[in-house]
Each structure stands twice: as C-alpha cells, then as structure tokens.
Short mmCIF file of C-alpha atoms and ligand atoms in Angstrom, two decimals:
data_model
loop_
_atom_site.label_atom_id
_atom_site.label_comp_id
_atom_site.label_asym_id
_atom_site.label_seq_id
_atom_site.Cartn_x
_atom_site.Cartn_y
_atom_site.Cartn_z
CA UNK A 1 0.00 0.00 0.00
CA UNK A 2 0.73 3.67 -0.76
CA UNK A 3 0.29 6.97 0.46
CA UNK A 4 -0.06 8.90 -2.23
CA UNK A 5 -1.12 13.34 -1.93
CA UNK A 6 -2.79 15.08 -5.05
CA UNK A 7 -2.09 19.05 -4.47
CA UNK A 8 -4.69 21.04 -7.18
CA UNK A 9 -4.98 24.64 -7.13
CA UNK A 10 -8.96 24.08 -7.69
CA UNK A 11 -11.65 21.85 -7.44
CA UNK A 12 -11.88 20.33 -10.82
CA UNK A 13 -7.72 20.09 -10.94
CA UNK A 14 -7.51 16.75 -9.28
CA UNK A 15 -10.09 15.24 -11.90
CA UNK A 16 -8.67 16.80 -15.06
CA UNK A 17 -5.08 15.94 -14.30
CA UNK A 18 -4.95 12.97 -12.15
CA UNK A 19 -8.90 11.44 -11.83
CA UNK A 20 -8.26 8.20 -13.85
CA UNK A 21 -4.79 7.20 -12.04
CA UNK A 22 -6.68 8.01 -8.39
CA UNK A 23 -9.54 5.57 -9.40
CA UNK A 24 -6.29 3.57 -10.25
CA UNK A 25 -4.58 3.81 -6.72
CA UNK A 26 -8.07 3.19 -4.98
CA UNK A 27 -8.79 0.22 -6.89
CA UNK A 28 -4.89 -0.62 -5.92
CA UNK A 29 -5.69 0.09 -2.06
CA UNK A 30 -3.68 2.70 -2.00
CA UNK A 31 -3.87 5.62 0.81
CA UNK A 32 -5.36 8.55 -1.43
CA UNK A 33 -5.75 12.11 -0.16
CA UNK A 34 -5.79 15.32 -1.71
CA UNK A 35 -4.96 18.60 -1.14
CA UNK A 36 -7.08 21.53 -2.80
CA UNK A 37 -5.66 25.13 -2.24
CA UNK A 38 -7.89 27.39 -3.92
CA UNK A 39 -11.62 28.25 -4.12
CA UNK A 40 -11.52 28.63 -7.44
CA UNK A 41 -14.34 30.88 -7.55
CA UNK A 42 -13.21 34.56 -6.36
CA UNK A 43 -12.18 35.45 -9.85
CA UNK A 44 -15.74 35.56 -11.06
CA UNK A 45 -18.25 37.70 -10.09
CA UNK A 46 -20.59 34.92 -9.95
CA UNK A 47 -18.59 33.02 -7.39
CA UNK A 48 -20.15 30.62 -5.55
CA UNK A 49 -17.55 28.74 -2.95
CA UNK A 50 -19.77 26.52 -0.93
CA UNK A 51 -21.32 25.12 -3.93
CA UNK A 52 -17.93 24.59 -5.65
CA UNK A 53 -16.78 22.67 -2.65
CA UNK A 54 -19.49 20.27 -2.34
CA UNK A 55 -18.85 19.24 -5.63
CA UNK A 56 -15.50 18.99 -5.27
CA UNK A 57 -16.81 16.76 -2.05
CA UNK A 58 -19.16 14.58 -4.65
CA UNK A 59 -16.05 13.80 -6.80
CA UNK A 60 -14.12 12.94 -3.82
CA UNK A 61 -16.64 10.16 -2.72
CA UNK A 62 -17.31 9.51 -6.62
CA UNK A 63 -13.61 8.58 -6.52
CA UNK A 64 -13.39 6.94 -3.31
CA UNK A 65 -11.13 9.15 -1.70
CA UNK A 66 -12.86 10.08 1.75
CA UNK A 67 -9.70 12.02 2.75
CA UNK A 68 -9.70 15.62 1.03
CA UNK A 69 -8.33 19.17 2.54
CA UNK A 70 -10.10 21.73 1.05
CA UNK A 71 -8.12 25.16 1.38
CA UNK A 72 -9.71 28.77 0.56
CA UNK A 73 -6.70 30.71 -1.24
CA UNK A 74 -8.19 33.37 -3.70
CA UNK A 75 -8.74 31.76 -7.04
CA UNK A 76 -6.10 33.49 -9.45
CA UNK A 77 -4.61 35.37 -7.20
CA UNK A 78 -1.90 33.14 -5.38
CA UNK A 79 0.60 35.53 -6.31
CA UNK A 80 -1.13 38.17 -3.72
CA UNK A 81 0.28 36.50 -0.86
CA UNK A 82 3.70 35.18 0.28
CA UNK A 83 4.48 31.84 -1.32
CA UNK A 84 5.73 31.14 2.01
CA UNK A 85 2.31 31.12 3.25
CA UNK A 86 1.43 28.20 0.23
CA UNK A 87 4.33 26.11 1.49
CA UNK A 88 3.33 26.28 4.94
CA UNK A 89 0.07 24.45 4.10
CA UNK A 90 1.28 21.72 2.08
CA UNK A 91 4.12 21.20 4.75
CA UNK A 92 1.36 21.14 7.37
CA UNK A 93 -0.28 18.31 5.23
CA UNK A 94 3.09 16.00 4.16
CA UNK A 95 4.34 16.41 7.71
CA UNK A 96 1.04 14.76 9.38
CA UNK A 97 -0.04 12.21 6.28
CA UNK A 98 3.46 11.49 5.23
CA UNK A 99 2.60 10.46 1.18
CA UNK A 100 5.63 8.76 -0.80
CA UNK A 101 4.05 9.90 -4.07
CA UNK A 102 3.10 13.60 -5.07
CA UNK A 103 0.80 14.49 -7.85
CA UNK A 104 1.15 18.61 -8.70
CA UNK A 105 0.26 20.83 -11.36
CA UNK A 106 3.22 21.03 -14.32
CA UNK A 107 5.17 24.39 -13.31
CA UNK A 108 4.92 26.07 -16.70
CA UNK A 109 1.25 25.70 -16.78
CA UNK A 110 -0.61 29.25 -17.94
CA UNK A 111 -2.67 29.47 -15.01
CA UNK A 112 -0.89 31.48 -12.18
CA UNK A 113 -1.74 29.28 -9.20
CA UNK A 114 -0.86 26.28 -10.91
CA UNK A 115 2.31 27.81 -11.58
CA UNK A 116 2.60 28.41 -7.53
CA UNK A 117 1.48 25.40 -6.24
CA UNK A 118 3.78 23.14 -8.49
CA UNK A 119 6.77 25.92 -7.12
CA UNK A 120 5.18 25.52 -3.38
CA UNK A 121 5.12 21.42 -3.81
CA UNK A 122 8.68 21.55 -4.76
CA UNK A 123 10.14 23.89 -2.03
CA UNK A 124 7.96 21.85 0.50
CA UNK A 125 9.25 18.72 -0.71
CA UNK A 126 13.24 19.45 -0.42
CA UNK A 127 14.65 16.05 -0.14
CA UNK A 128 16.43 16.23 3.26
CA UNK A 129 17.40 13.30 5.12
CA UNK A 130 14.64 10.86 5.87
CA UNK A 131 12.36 12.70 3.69
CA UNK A 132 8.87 11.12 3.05
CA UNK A 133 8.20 12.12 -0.78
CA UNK A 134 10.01 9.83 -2.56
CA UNK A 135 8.48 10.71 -6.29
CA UNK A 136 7.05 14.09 -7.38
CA UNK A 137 4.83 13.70 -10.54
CA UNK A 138 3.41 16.62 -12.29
CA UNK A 139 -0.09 16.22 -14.22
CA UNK A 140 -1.36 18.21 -17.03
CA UNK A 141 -4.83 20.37 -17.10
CA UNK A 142 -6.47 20.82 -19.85
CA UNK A 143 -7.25 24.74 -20.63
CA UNK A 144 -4.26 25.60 -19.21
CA UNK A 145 -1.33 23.18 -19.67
CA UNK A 146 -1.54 23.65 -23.71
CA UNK A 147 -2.65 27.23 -23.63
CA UNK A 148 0.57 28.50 -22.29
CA UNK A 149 3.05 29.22 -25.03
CA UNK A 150 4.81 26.56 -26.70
CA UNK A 151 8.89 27.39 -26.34
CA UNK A 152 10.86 24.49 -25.29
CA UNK A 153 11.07 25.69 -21.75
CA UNK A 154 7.33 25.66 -21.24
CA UNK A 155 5.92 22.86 -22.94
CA UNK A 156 4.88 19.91 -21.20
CA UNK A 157 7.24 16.51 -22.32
CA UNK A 158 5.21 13.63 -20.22
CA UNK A 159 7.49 10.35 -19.43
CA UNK A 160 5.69 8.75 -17.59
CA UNK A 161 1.96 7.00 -18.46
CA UNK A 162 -0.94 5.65 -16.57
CA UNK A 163 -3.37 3.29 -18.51
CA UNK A 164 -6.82 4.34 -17.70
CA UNK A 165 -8.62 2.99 -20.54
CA UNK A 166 -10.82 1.20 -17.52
CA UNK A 167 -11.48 4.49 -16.02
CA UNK A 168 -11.96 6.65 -18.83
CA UNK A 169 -15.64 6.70 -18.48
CA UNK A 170 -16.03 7.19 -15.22
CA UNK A 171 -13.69 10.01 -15.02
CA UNK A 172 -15.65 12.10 -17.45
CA UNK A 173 -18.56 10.69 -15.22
CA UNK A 174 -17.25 12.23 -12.04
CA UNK A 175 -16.06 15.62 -13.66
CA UNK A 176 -19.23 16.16 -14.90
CA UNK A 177 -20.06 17.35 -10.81
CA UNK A 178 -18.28 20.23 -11.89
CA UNK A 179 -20.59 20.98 -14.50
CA UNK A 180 -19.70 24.62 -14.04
CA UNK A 181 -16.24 24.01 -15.41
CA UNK A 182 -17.04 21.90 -18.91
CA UNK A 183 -17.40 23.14 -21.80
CA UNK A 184 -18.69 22.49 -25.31
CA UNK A 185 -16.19 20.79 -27.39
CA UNK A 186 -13.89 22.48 -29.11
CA UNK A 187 -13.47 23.67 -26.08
CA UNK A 188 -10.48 21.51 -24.37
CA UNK A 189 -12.33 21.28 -21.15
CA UNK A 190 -15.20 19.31 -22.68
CA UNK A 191 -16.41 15.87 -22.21
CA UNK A 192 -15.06 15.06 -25.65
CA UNK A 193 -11.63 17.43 -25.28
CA UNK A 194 -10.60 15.13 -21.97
CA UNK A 195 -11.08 12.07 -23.62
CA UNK A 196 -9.74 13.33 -26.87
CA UNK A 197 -6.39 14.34 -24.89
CA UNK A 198 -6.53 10.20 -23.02
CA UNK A 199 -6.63 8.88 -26.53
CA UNK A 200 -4.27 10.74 -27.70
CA UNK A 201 -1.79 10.11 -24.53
CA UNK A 202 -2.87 6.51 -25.09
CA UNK A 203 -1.48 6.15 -28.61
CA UNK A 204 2.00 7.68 -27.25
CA UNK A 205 2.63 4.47 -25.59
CA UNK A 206 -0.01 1.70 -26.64
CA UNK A 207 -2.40 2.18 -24.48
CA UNK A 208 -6.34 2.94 -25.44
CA UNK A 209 -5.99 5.76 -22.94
CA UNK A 210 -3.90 7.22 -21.16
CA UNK A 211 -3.11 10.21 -18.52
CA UNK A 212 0.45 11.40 -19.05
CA UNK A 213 2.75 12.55 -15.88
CA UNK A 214 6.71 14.14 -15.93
CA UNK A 215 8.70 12.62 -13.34
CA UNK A 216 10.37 15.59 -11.67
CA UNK A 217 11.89 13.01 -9.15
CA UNK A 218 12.54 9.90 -8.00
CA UNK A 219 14.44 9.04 -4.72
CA UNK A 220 14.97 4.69 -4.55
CA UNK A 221 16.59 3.19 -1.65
ZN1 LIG B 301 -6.87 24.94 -11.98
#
C-alpha cells in the first residue's frame, strides 16, 4: 500500500489531471488524499464557494477518496500572498499524512496558481534526510497546460503514463459534478476534449488511454 497526496490549485484540478490514475490507486488500495488550495471561484463575479466545494466533495466520494483538505486561497490570485504562506500548508499536510508519491500541477502551466502550487510542492518537498516524498509527478490540465506558449522551456514533455482505458468513463462521469467548469467541445475542457487528450496520450505508448505525468523526481533506496 501507498500513500499517495494530489495538491490542485482548484476543485476540478484533481479530476482533469490525475482522476483516472486516483480511481487507479483506490482500486490498488492505495492511501489517497488530496490537497485543494484554492476556491476557485473569487475570480468571477458569480462566485459561488460553498457550492464549488461540495462538488469537489461529490467527486471525492465519486472517486473513493474520503480524505480531502479543502483550502480557501483566492482563485487566481496566489501571487497576492507570500508563497511562504502556500508552502506552509502543504508542509502542514506532508508532515502529518506522510505520502511517498506527489501528484502537482506542471510548473509552466498558464494558469498562475498552478504555476505556484507546483513551485510551493517543490520547495515543501526538499529532499532532506529521511524525507517522506520519494516521487514528485506533475499532471497536465487541460485549458491551461496547452494554452501556455509553446517554447521548449514551457511545454509539457510527459514520461511517464498511466493506462486508464478502464477508467476513462467514469472520469468524465465524475467531472461532470463540476458541470460549471465543462465546456462544449472544441473547447479543451469538454467531455469530448478530456477524452480526446486520453486517446491521444494513449497512442503515445499503446495504451487505449492514457493520462500522461513528468517525473520531476525519484528518490529509490
Ligand atoms: Zn486549476
């Protein structure tokens, strides 16, 4: 068994990037719990945060995670406060649960808190001695991962692959609680976009479908 800590900037991250592979760890008995930072809602002037976090509650369960930290940090606007402040709440959360596997946003994503979360995940997870974390994987999000310009030092180059061709469905069955968030396809975020993007990740490495990670690190002993 694993321990294994998703940290999203928003509810709807953790399905997007990661919701096929944590159907995969639960089915594995793995230890799942994840970390949400944001409210993802005090952008819009519509924003509704209680509602976004009992959906984000819904997926949880539809996943069958019961252990998720939901966190209130202004939706794109994590670069208003010290990142300081960011690392102290995912240190908080490693330093009581303890995970050996990390899931985070990629750190070139367009999106500014996913850009400060993956930058908080990494300076809470310096490898000292005795460390807990022994593999950081970053995910990618659709509508923001492939909207941020495409130089060489941006782009997203996955290497390693989950197949999830058994949880494809219910992964676009379980986002749909955030029906807020989806679009109509061609939108990315879409129904069809997401499984568009697992076929496509699929076909990288033989696989019906896939979700696609970059190994940041790996500590064996
Ligand atoms: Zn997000």
């Amino acid at each position: 068994m694993n321990k294994i800590l998703i940290i999203g900037a928003h509810p709807d991250d953790e399905i997007l990037g990661v919701g096929g592979t944590i159907l995969k760890h639960v089915k594995a008995g793995d230890q799942v719990k994840i970390l949400i930072l944001g409210d993802g809602e005090t952008a819009r002037e519509t924003g509704d945060i209680a509602k976004r976090q009992n959906q984000a509650q819904t997926a949880a369960m539809a996943l069958g995670v019961k252990d998720l930290i939901l966190e209130k940090l202004p939706d794109n606007q994590f670069d208003s406060m010290p990142l300081l402040e960011v690392v102290k709440k995912i240190e908080k959360v490693i330093s009581e649960f303890k995970p050996e596997i990390v899931y985070t946003h990629h750190g070139n994503d367009l999106n500014i808190d996913h850009q400060l979360t993956f930058q908080a995940v990494i300076t809470a997870c310096r490898p000292q001695p005795e460390f807990c974390v022994k593999k950081i994987l970053t995910f990618e999000t659709l509508s923001s991962t492939e909207w941020q310009n495409k130089t060489s030092d941006k782009i997203f180059l996955p290497n390693e692959y989950q197949d999830i061709s058994e949880f494809i469905d219910k992964k676009i069955e379980i986002l749909k609680n955030y029906q807020d968030e989806l679009r109509l396809y061609p939108h990315p975020r879409s129904a069809e976009g997401i499984k568009i993007l697992a076929q496509y990740r699929g076909l990288e490495v033989g696989f019906k479908y896939a979700e696609a990670f970059c190994l940041i690190r790996n500590i064996i002993n």
